[in-house]
PDB file of C-alpha atoms in Angstrom:
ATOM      1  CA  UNK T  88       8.316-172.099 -38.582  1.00  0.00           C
ATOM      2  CA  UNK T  89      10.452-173.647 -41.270  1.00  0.00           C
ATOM      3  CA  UNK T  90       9.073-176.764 -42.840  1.00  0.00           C
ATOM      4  CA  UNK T  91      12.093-178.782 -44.108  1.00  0.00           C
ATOM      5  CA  UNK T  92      10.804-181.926 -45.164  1.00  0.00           C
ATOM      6  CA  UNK T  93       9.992-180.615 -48.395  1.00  0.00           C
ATOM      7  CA  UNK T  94       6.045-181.163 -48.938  1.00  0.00           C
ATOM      8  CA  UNK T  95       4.392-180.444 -51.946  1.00  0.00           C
ATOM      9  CA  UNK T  96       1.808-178.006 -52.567  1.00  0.00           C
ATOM     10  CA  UNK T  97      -0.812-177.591 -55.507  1.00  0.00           C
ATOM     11  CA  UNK T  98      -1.684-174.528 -57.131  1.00  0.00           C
ATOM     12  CA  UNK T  99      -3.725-173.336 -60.604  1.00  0.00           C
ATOM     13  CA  UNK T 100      -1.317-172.498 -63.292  1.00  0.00           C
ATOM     14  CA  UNK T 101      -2.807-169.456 -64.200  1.00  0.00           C
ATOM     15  CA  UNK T 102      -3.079-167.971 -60.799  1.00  0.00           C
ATOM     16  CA  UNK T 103       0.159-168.615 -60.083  1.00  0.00           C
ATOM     17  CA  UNK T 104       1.454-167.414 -63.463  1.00  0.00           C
ATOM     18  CA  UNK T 105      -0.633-164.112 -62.876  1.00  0.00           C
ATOM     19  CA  UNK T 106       0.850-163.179 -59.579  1.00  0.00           C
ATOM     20  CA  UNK T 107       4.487-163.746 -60.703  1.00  0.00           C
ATOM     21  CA  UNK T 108       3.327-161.447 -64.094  1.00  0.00           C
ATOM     22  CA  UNK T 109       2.337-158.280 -61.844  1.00  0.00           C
ATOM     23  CA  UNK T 110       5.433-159.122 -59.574  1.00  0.00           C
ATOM     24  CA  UNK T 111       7.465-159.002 -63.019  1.00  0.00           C
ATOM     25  CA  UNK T 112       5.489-155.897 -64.011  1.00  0.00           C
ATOM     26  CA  UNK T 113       6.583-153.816 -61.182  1.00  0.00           C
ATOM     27  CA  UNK T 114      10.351-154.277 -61.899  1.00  0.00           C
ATOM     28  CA  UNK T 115      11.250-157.126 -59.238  1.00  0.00           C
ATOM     29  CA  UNK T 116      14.240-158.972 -60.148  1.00  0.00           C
ATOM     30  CA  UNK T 117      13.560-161.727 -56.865  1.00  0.00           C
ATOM     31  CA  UNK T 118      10.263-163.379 -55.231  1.00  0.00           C
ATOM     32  CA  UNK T 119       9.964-164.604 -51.763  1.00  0.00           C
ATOM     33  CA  UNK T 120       7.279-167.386 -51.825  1.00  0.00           C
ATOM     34  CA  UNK T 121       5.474-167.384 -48.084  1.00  0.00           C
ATOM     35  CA  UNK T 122       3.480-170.670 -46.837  1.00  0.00           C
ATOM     36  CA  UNK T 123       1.159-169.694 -44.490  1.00  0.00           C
ATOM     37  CA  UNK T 124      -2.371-171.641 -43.600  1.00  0.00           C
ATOM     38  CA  UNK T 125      -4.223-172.706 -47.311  1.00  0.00           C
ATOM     39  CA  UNK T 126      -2.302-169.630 -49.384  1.00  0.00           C
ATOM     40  CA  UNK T 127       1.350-168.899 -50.977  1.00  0.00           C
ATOM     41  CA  UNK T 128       1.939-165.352 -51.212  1.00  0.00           C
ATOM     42  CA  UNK T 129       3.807-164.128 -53.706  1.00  0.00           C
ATOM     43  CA  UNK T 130       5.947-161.411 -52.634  1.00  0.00           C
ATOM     44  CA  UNK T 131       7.436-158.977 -55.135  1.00  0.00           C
ATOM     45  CA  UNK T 132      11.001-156.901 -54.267  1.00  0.00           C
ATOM     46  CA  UNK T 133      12.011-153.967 -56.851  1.00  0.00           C
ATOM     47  CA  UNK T 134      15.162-152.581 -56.416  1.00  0.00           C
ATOM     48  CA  UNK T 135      13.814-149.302 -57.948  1.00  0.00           C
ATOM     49  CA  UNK T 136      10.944-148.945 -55.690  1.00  0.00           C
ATOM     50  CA  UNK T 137      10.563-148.787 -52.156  1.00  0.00           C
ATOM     51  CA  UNK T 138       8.194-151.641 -50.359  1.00  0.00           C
ATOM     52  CA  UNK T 139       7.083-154.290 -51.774  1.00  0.00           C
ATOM     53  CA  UNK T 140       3.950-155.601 -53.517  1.00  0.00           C
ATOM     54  CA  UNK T 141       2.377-159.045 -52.160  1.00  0.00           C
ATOM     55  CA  UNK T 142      -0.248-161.089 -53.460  1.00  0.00           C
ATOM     56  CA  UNK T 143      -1.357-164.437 -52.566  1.00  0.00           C
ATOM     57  CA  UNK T 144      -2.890-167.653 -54.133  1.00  0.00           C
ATOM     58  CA  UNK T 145      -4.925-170.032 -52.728  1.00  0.00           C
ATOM     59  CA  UNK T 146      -3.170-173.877 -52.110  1.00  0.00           C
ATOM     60  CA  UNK T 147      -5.463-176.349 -53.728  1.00  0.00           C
ATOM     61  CA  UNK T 148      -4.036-179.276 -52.263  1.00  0.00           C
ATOM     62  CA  UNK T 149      -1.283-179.719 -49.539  1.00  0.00           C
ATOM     63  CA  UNK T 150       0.226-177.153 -47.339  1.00  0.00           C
ATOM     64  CA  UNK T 151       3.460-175.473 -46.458  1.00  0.00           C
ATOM     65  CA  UNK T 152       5.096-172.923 -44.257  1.00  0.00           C
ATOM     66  CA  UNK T 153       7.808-171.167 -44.618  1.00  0.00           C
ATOM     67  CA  UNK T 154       9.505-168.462 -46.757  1.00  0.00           C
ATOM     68  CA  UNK T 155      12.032-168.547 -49.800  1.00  0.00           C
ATOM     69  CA  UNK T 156      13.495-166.503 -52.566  1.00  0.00           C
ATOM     70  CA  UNK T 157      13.572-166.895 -56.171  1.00  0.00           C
ATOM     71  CA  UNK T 158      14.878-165.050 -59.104  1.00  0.00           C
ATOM     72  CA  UNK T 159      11.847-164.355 -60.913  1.00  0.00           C
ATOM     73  CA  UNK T 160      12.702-165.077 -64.000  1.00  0.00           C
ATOM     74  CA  UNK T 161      13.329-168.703 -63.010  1.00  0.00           C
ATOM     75  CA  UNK T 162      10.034-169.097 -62.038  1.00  0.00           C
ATOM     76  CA  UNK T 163       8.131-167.628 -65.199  1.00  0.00           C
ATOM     77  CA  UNK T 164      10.268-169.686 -67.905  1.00  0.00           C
ATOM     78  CA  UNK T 165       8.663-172.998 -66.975  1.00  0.00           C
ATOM     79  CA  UNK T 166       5.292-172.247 -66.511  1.00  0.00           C
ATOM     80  CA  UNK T 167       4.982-170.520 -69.734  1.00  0.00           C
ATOM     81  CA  UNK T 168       5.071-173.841 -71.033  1.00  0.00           C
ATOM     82  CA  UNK T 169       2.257-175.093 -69.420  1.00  0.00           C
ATOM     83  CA  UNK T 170      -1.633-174.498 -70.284  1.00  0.00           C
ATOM     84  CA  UNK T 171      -3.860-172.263 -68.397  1.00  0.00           C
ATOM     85  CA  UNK T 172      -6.018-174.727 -66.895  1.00  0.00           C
ATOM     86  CA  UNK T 173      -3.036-176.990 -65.588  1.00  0.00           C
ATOM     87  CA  UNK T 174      -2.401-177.892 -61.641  1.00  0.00           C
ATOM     88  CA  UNK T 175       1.264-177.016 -60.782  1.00  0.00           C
ATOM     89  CA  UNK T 176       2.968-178.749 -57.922  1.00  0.00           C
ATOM     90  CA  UNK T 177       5.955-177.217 -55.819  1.00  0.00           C
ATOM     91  CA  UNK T 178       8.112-178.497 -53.482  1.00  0.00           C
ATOM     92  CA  UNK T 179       9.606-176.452 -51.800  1.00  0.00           C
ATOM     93  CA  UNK T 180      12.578-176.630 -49.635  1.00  0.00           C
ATOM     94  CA  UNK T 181      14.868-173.859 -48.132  1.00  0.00           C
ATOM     95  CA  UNK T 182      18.464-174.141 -49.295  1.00  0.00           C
ATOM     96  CA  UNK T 183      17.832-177.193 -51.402  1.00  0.00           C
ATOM     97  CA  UNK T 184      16.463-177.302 -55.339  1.00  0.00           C
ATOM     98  CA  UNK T 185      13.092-177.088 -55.482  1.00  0.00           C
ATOM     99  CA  UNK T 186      11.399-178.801 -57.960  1.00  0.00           C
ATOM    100  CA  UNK T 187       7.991-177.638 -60.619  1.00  0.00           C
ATOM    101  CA  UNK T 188       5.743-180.337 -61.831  1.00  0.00           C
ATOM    102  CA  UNK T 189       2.311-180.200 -63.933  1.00  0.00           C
ATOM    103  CA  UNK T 190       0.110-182.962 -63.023  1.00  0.00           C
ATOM    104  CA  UNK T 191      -1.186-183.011 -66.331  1.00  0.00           C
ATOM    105  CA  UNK T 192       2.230-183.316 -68.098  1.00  0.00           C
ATOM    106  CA  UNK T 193       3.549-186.181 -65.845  1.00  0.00           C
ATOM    107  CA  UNK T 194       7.166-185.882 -68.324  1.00  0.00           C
ATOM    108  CA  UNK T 195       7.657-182.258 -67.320  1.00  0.00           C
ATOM    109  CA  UNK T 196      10.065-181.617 -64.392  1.00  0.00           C
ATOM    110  CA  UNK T 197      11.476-178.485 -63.854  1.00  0.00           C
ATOM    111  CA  UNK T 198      14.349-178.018 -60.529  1.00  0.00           C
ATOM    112  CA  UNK T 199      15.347-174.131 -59.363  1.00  0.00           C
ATOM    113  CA  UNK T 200      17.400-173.404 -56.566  1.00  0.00           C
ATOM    114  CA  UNK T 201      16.605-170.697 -54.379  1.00  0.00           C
ATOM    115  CA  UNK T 202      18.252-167.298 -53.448  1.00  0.00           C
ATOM    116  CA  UNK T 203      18.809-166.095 -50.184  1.00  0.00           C
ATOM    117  CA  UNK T 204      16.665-163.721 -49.012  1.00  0.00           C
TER     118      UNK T 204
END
């Protein structure tokens, strides 16, 4: 089930960053973020390898499911600015920008459009 209205979700920085590292490590050029009960999982797709390497991170606050595509380096950039111990919130919305917040840098706002998947 799609979720279009476009609610937020809370994770840890640093988990978050992690998972999109080893996704980056393994050559993938795209994500696909997946909502499903209190975890995101991060799903990593490499052109040079067959499969695909998924792993998830717990939602702190919030909930959303769904599925959609990034390029990964979009998603890295931003939250290299932010500190370990930082709270990122996404929002999340299929076909529509999608914005990244910290809550403890209420002047950062960072807006990535999806890729179709």
């Amino acid at each position: 089930t799609q979720n279009l209205s476009g609610d937020s979700i809370y994770l840890s920085l640093s988990n978050f960053r992690s998972q999109l590292d080893m996704a980056k490590a393994v050559g993938a050029q795209q994500v696909v973020l997946r909502g499903k009960d209190k975890a995101l999982e991060v799903v990593a797709k490499s052109k040079e390898q067959e499969g695909e390497m998924t792993g998830a991170i717990e939602i702190i606050e919030g909930s959303w499911e769904g599925e959609i595509g990034f390029n990964i380096q979009y998603l890295i950039e931003p939250l290299g600015i932010g500190k370990d111990e930082y709270t990122v919130e996404l929002m999340l919305q299929p076909d529509s920008p999608c914005s990244i917040k910290f809550n403890e840098d209420p002047s950062f706002l960072y807006v990535v459009m999806p890729m179709k998947i």
